[in-house]
Amino acid sequence: MRKKQGLLVILDGLGDRPNPELHGKTPLESAVTPNFDFLVSKGMCGNVYPMTPGVRVGTDVGHLQIFGYDSNKVYTGRGPLEAFSAGMILQQGDIAFRGNFGTVDENLVVVDRRAGRIREGTGELAQALHGMVLEDGTVVQVRALTEHRVAVVFQGSALSDRIVCTDPGTAEEGAKLVVPSPLEDSAASRRTAANLWEFTKKAQRILERHPVNAKRKAEGLLPANTVITRGPGMKQDFPTVTEQYGLKAACVAGDTTVGGIARLAGMDYYTKDSFTGSFDTDLSGKADLVLKLLKEDRYDWVVLHVKATDLAGHDNLPLMKKEMVEKADAMMGRLLQGLDLNQCYITFTADHSTPCEARDHTGDAVPTFIAGGDVRKDGIKETGETPFMAGSLQNLTANDIFMLQMDLLGFTEKVGA
Amino acid sequence: MRKKQGLLVILDGLGDRPNPELHGKTPLESAVTPNFDFLVSKGMCGNVYPMTPGVRVGTDVGHLQIFGYDSNKVYTGRGPLEAFSAGMILQQGDIAFRGNFGTVDENLVVVDRRAGRIREGTGELAQALHGMVLEDGTVVQVRALTEHRVAVVFQGSALSDRIVCTDPGTAEEGAKLVVPSPLEDSAASRRTAANLWEFTKKAQRILERHPVNAKRKAEGLLPANTVITRGPGMKQDFPTVTEQYGLKAACVAGDTTVGGIARLAGMDYYTKDSFTGSFDTDLSGKADLVLKLLKEDRYDWVVLHVKATDLAGHDNLPLMKKEMVEKADAMMGRLLQGLDLNQCYITFTADHSTPCEARDHTGDAVPTFIAGGDVRKDGIKETGETPFMAGSLQNLTANDIFMLQMDLLGFTEKVGA
């Protein structure tokens, strides 16, 4: 099969709905996007469901779907993904949690679920908890992630991920840490719930007297005096994209969760400090790195991820989201200057919709196009959820778009003969 | 997640095909429908498959699909649904049938499968059969439903719903009652078939000499001298919509089958004598009740069902079907006067197509729209199977439309994080 290269651009949480602040247009529609429009006219488009219509997904599941996986089969919770991102190798039977350093008062009411957005000293705090041995012999591994985030892994015998964790969630102000409880009638589930509470209480005693927190209190900052856990899951083995299709793939992103999922999928992960995962991220730097990976390093497939569109959705900032789309369009212009569309297909999509007014992920389909050389053209010429409704990819799924890319690139096996 | 309300309007059997009596238009297309057109312009539309393309469904399965269920998993025959509608509680292992009181001659030829559309005295006839004990100890429960209809339940040990029942169907004039036979090579299947024939013969002897029939014969009416059975099924447990999504839901309908399915799905069922399930049904009364349920009783999701469009299809009355659509459009106008589309989404669909010329349910997709506040708009402005073919929901399924509603209303859980 003839081989070509492919670039996949993902604007996180891009999908939106008609917004009154944008005169009834979506951020993508109201943005001026000459480069996206050019590509749309050179290919086919549509609004595509991350999983199935109306099912809303997280960033992790959304990216697994974009990378061709059936999340119903491979996804076991966010914990294992975060642990993987932190470089921890899970063994069969280990339970991984994602967690925050947070602040609780003496009644275990959560005062701040991010400990004043702590950034410094988290490595030392994690190290102080790392290696804790619980009463039943379970060993706890703790690793700091970005900002207030940590990964926690329980290594023991007969543990279960079917438990309620300590995180009370974001819904209620002044909620208390949840006492873990089993989600099924099994000794493993009961034991793991008890272990999580034992770890939480012991961690609080260690954190309370840690020098990092003494310093924070002296400076008038909230102490990181607890670990708040959620997203338990067990090791799950699944074949990498690179193994399955025999291609060489890379991911350029600032967001470590996306980077972790890309690595799980077998891609090489590239990031820089200037790729902040926020509004100030270095889009020109991302474009230049992508061009290098495609042209010098000859990657078959490069994924470029931009996070800030999702943040604007969560914060109900439609003008900011529109502005971020325009910056991404300029980034695309820079990419187009360096790429030959006859050698490299360009696909554009999102992992889910985060409509500004909803302020959360929804199950709406996400605007998507595939463009380049010999791609069929469906005649749509403008970028946006509305024009794409008449496109030829309408109502397909993220898994479908993945397979269409693998096919265009020439990396699929023929079924039959 | 932000919560909103939703109204779902179902016109039973609405879907149709180009009809020569309507100059090549469908009843929905030829009807004047300013209110539907207004809503179509405020949302997205398409023709939607009840299950999958070309699969034709009954009212029961069609509604299960609309309520988000996979009928292949939850549907076990019409019998259990009718028994549930009649207030009978099935136990594990019971077999339920739907049935008619009918008239047979001395050779068991079906003279009238509805016993002259008997309406009076069916409660007494059912009571005379109720509690019958068969030779193997099986107890038979019989309950009268509307008009000539009855529910029959066998309570015994090792019974099976895999049998051919006594109903010869409507195809042939002068067909005889069918002698029940097993559909699989099992003792349970053979025993149940024998039981059904034993019940049928004993019931005939009791009915033949019942005073209700003596009176009918004296008045020159056909006697209800047999029970004709079909649709056998066993108890099936499935989670209610209200449990699954944590919403408060109601159904307004005249048709007791739809009401029974709605109750099985966990909805509160509202009906009135003026909701006849026929052409003379009280659509204004339905609209007023729906407005009360949404505005005063604060239901999250209200389903409004209209039956007569289906009857017009079965009777090949395209003009009547068109007229019924126009009445439903006027009902929608009354609803729109009382609703704020920024607070309440409106969805419109059918359980299946009943094209007039086909005179039966077909597997054609059904015209469907979702409208309201921030719903994406696909630019379609007219109501009908033809304009909807260019809509953005084209080729989705009833299950998809259900999930899109739950997502818009804010009652879905995020998959992943």
CSV table of N, CA and C in Angstrom, one decimal, chain A residues 15-18 47 49 51 53-61 75 78 98 353 357-358 360-365 385-386 389 394-395, chain B residues 1-2 44 345 373-379 390-396 399-401 403-404 406-408 410 412-417:
chain,number,residue,atom,x,y,z
A,15,GLY,N,-16.2,21.8,20.4
A,15,GLY,CA,-17.6,21.8,20.0
A,15,GLY,C,-18.4,22.7,20.9
A,16,ASP,N,-19.3,23.4,20.3
A,16,ASP,CA,-20.1,24.4,21.1
A,16,ASP,C,-21.5,24.5,20.5
A,17,ARG,N,-22.3,25.4,21.1
A,17,ARG,CA,-23.7,25.6,20.6
A,17,ARG,C,-23.8,27.1,20.3
A,18,PRO,N,-24.9,27.4,19.6
A,18,PRO,CA,-25.2,28.9,19.3
A,18,PRO,C,-25.2,29.7,20.6
A,47,ASN,N,-20.0,16.7,11.7
A,47,ASN,CA,-19.9,16.7,13.2
A,47,ASN,C,-19.9,15.3,13.6
A,49,TYR,N,-19.4,12.1,16.5
A,49,TYR,CA,-19.6,11.8,18.0
A,49,TYR,C,-18.4,11.1,18.6
A,51,MET,N,-18.2,9.2,21.2
A,51,MET,CA,-18.5,7.7,21.3
A,51,MET,C,-19.8,7.5,20.5
A,53,PRO,N,-24.1,9.2,20.0
A,53,PRO,CA,-24.9,10.4,20.2
A,53,PRO,C,-25.3,10.6,21.6
A,54,GLY,N,-25.0,11.8,22.1
A,54,GLY,CA,-25.5,12.2,23.5
A,54,GLY,C,-24.7,11.6,24.6
A,55,VAL,N,-23.7,10.8,24.3
A,55,VAL,CA,-22.8,10.3,25.4
A,55,VAL,C,-21.7,11.3,25.6
A,56,ARG,N,-21.5,11.9,26.8
A,56,ARG,CA,-20.5,12.9,27.0
A,56,ARG,C,-19.3,12.2,27.7
A,57,VAL,N,-18.1,12.6,27.3
A,57,VAL,CA,-16.9,11.9,27.7
A,57,VAL,C,-15.9,12.9,28.3
A,58,GLY,N,-15.0,12.3,29.1
A,58,GLY,CA,-13.9,13.1,29.6
A,58,GLY,C,-12.8,13.2,28.6
A,59,THR,N,-11.8,14.0,28.9
A,59,THR,CA,-10.7,14.2,28.0
A,59,THR,C,-10.0,12.9,27.7
A,60,ASP,N,-9.9,12.1,28.8
A,60,ASP,CA,-9.1,10.8,28.6
A,60,ASP,C,-9.9,9.9,27.7
A,61,VAL,N,-11.2,9.6,27.9
A,61,VAL,CA,-11.9,8.8,27.1
A,61,VAL,C,-12.1,9.3,25.7
A,75,TYR,N,-10.9,1.3,28.9
A,75,TYR,CA,-10.8,2.3,29.9
A,75,TYR,C,-11.1,1.8,31.3
A,78,ARG,N,-9.4,6.9,35.5
A,78,ARG,CA,-8.4,7.9,35.3
A,78,ARG,C,-7.1,7.6,36.1
A,98,ARG,N,-6.2,8.7,41.0
A,98,ARG,CA,-5.7,10.1,40.8
A,98,ARG,C,-6.0,10.8,42.0
A,353,SER,N,-17.3,18.2,23.1
A,353,SER,CA,-17.8,19.5,23.1
A,353,SER,C,-17.8,20.0,24.6
A,357,GLU,N,-22.1,27.9,27.5
A,357,GLU,CA,-23.2,28.1,28.4
A,357,GLU,C,-23.4,26.9,29.3
A,358,ALA,N,-23.0,25.7,28.8
A,358,ALA,CA,-23.2,24.5,29.7
A,358,ALA,C,-22.1,24.4,30.7
A,360,ASP,N,-19.6,22.6,30.8
A,360,ASP,CA,-19.1,21.2,31.1
A,360,ASP,C,-19.1,20.5,29.8
A,361,HIS,N,-18.5,19.3,29.8
A,361,HIS,CA,-18.6,18.5,28.6
A,361,HIS,C,-20.0,18.1,28.3
A,362,THR,N,-20.4,18.0,27.0
A,362,THR,CA,-21.7,17.5,26.6
A,362,THR,C,-21.5,16.5,25.6
A,363,GLY,N,-22.6,15.8,25.2
A,363,GLY,CA,-22.6,14.7,24.2
A,363,GLY,C,-22.8,15.2,22.8
A,364,ASP,N,-22.7,16.5,22.5
A,364,ASP,CA,-22.8,17.1,21.2
A,364,ASP,C,-21.7,16.6,20.3
A,365,ALA,N,-22.0,16.4,19.0
A,365,ALA,CA,-20.9,16.0,18.1
A,365,ALA,C,-19.9,17.1,17.9
A,385,GLU,N,-19.9,24.3,13.2
A,385,GLU,CA,-20.8,23.2,13.5
A,385,GLU,C,-22.0,23.3,12.5
A,386,THR,N,-22.5,24.5,12.2
A,386,THR,CA,-23.6,24.6,11.3
A,386,THR,C,-23.3,24.2,9.9
A,389,MET,N,-22.9,20.4,9.4
A,389,MET,CA,-24.1,19.5,9.4
A,389,MET,C,-24.4,19.0,8.1
A,394,GLN,N,-20.9,13.7,8.6
A,394,GLN,CA,-21.9,14.0,9.7
A,394,GLN,C,-22.4,12.6,10.3
A,395,ASN,N,-22.4,12.7,11.6
A,395,ASN,CA,-22.9,11.5,12.5
A,395,ASN,C,-22.0,10.3,12.5
B,1,MET,N,-24.0,19.2,36.5
B,1,MET,CA,-24.4,19.6,35.1
B,1,MET,C,-25.7,20.5,35.2
B,2,ARG,N,-25.7,21.5,34.4
B,2,ARG,CA,-26.9,22.3,34.3
B,2,ARG,C,-28.1,21.5,33.9
B,44,MET,N,-32.7,21.0,15.1
B,44,MET,CA,-32.1,20.0,14.1
B,44,MET,C,-33.1,18.9,13.9
B,345,TYR,N,-36.6,22.0,26.2
B,345,TYR,CA,-36.4,21.6,24.9
B,345,TYR,C,-37.6,20.8,24.4
B,373,GLY,N,-33.9,26.7,22.8
B,373,GLY,CA,-32.8,27.6,23.1
B,373,GLY,C,-31.5,27.4,22.4
B,374,ASP,N,-30.6,26.7,23.0
B,374,ASP,CA,-29.2,26.6,22.4
B,374,ASP,C,-29.0,25.4,21.5
B,375,VAL,N,-30.0,24.7,21.1
B,375,VAL,CA,-29.8,23.6,20.2
B,375,VAL,C,-29.2,24.0,18.9
B,376,ARG,N,-28.3,23.3,18.4
B,376,ARG,CA,-27.7,23.6,17.1
B,376,ARG,C,-28.8,23.6,16.0
B,377,LYS,N,-28.7,24.5,15.0
B,377,LYS,CA,-29.7,24.6,14.0
B,377,LYS,C,-29.1,24.2,12.7
B,378,ASP,N,-29.8,23.3,12.0
B,378,ASP,CA,-29.2,22.8,10.7
B,378,ASP,C,-29.8,23.4,9.5
B,379,GLY,N,-30.6,24.5,9.7
B,379,GLY,CA,-31.1,25.3,8.6
B,379,GLY,C,-32.3,24.8,7.9
B,390,ALA,N,-32.4,16.1,4.5
B,390,ALA,CA,-31.2,16.9,4.5
B,390,ALA,C,-30.8,17.4,5.9
B,391,GLY,N,-31.5,16.9,6.9
B,391,GLY,CA,-31.3,17.4,8.3
B,391,GLY,C,-30.1,16.6,9.0
B,392,SER,N,-29.6,17.2,10.0
B,392,SER,CA,-28.4,16.7,10.7
B,392,SER,C,-28.6,15.5,11.5
B,393,LEU,N,-29.9,15.1,11.8
B,393,LEU,CA,-30.1,13.9,12.6
B,393,LEU,C,-30.4,12.7,11.7
B,394,GLN,N,-30.3,12.9,10.4
B,394,GLN,CA,-30.7,11.8,9.4
B,394,GLN,C,-29.9,10.5,9.7
B,395,ASN,N,-30.7,9.4,9.8
B,395,ASN,CA,-30.1,8.1,9.9
B,395,ASN,C,-29.7,7.8,11.4
B,396,LEU,N,-29.9,8.7,12.3
B,396,LEU,CA,-29.7,8.3,13.7
B,396,LEU,C,-30.8,7.3,14.1
B,399,ASN,N,-32.9,5.3,19.9
B,399,ASN,CA,-32.0,5.3,21.1
B,399,ASN,C,-31.1,6.5,21.1
B,400,ASP,N,-30.5,6.9,19.9
B,400,ASP,CA,-29.7,8.1,19.9
B,400,ASP,C,-30.4,9.3,20.3
B,401,ILE,N,-31.7,9.5,19.8
B,401,ILE,CA,-32.5,10.6,20.1
B,401,ILE,C,-32.8,10.7,21.6
B,403,MET,N,-30.8,9.6,24.0
B,403,MET,CA,-29.6,10.0,24.7
B,403,MET,C,-29.3,11.5,24.4
B,404,LEU,N,-29.6,12.0,23.2
B,404,LEU,CA,-29.4,13.4,23.0
B,404,LEU,C,-30.3,14.2,23.9
B,406,MET,N,-31.4,13.3,26.9
B,406,MET,CA,-30.9,13.2,28.3
B,406,MET,C,-29.7,14.1,28.5
B,407,ASP,N,-28.9,14.2,27.4
B,407,ASP,CA,-27.7,15.0,27.4
B,407,ASP,C,-28.1,16.5,27.5
B,408,LEU,N,-29.0,16.9,26.7
B,408,LEU,CA,-29.5,18.3,26.7
B,408,LEU,C,-30.1,18.7,28.1
B,410,GLY,N,-29.3,17.4,30.8
B,410,GLY,CA,-28.2,17.5,31.9
B,410,GLY,C,-28.3,16.3,32.8
B,412,THR,N,-27.0,13.1,32.1
B,412,THR,CA,-26.1,11.9,31.8
B,412,THR,C,-24.8,12.1,32.7
B,413,GLU,N,-24.2,10.9,32.9
B,413,GLU,CA,-22.9,10.9,33.6
B,413,GLU,C,-21.8,11.0,32.6
B,414,LYS,N,-20.8,11.7,32.9
B,414,LYS,CA,-19.6,11.7,32.1
B,414,LYS,C,-18.9,10.4,32.1
B,415,VAL,N,-18.5,9.9,30.9
B,415,VAL,CA,-17.7,8.7,30.8
B,415,VAL,C,-16.2,9.1,30.8
B,416,GLY,N,-15.5,8.7,31.8
B,416,GLY,CA,-14.1,9.2,31.9
B,416,GLY,C,-14.1,10.5,32.7
B,417,ALA,N,-13.0,11.1,32.6
B,417,ALA,CA,-12.8,12.4,33.4
B,417,ALA,C,-11.9,13.4,32.7
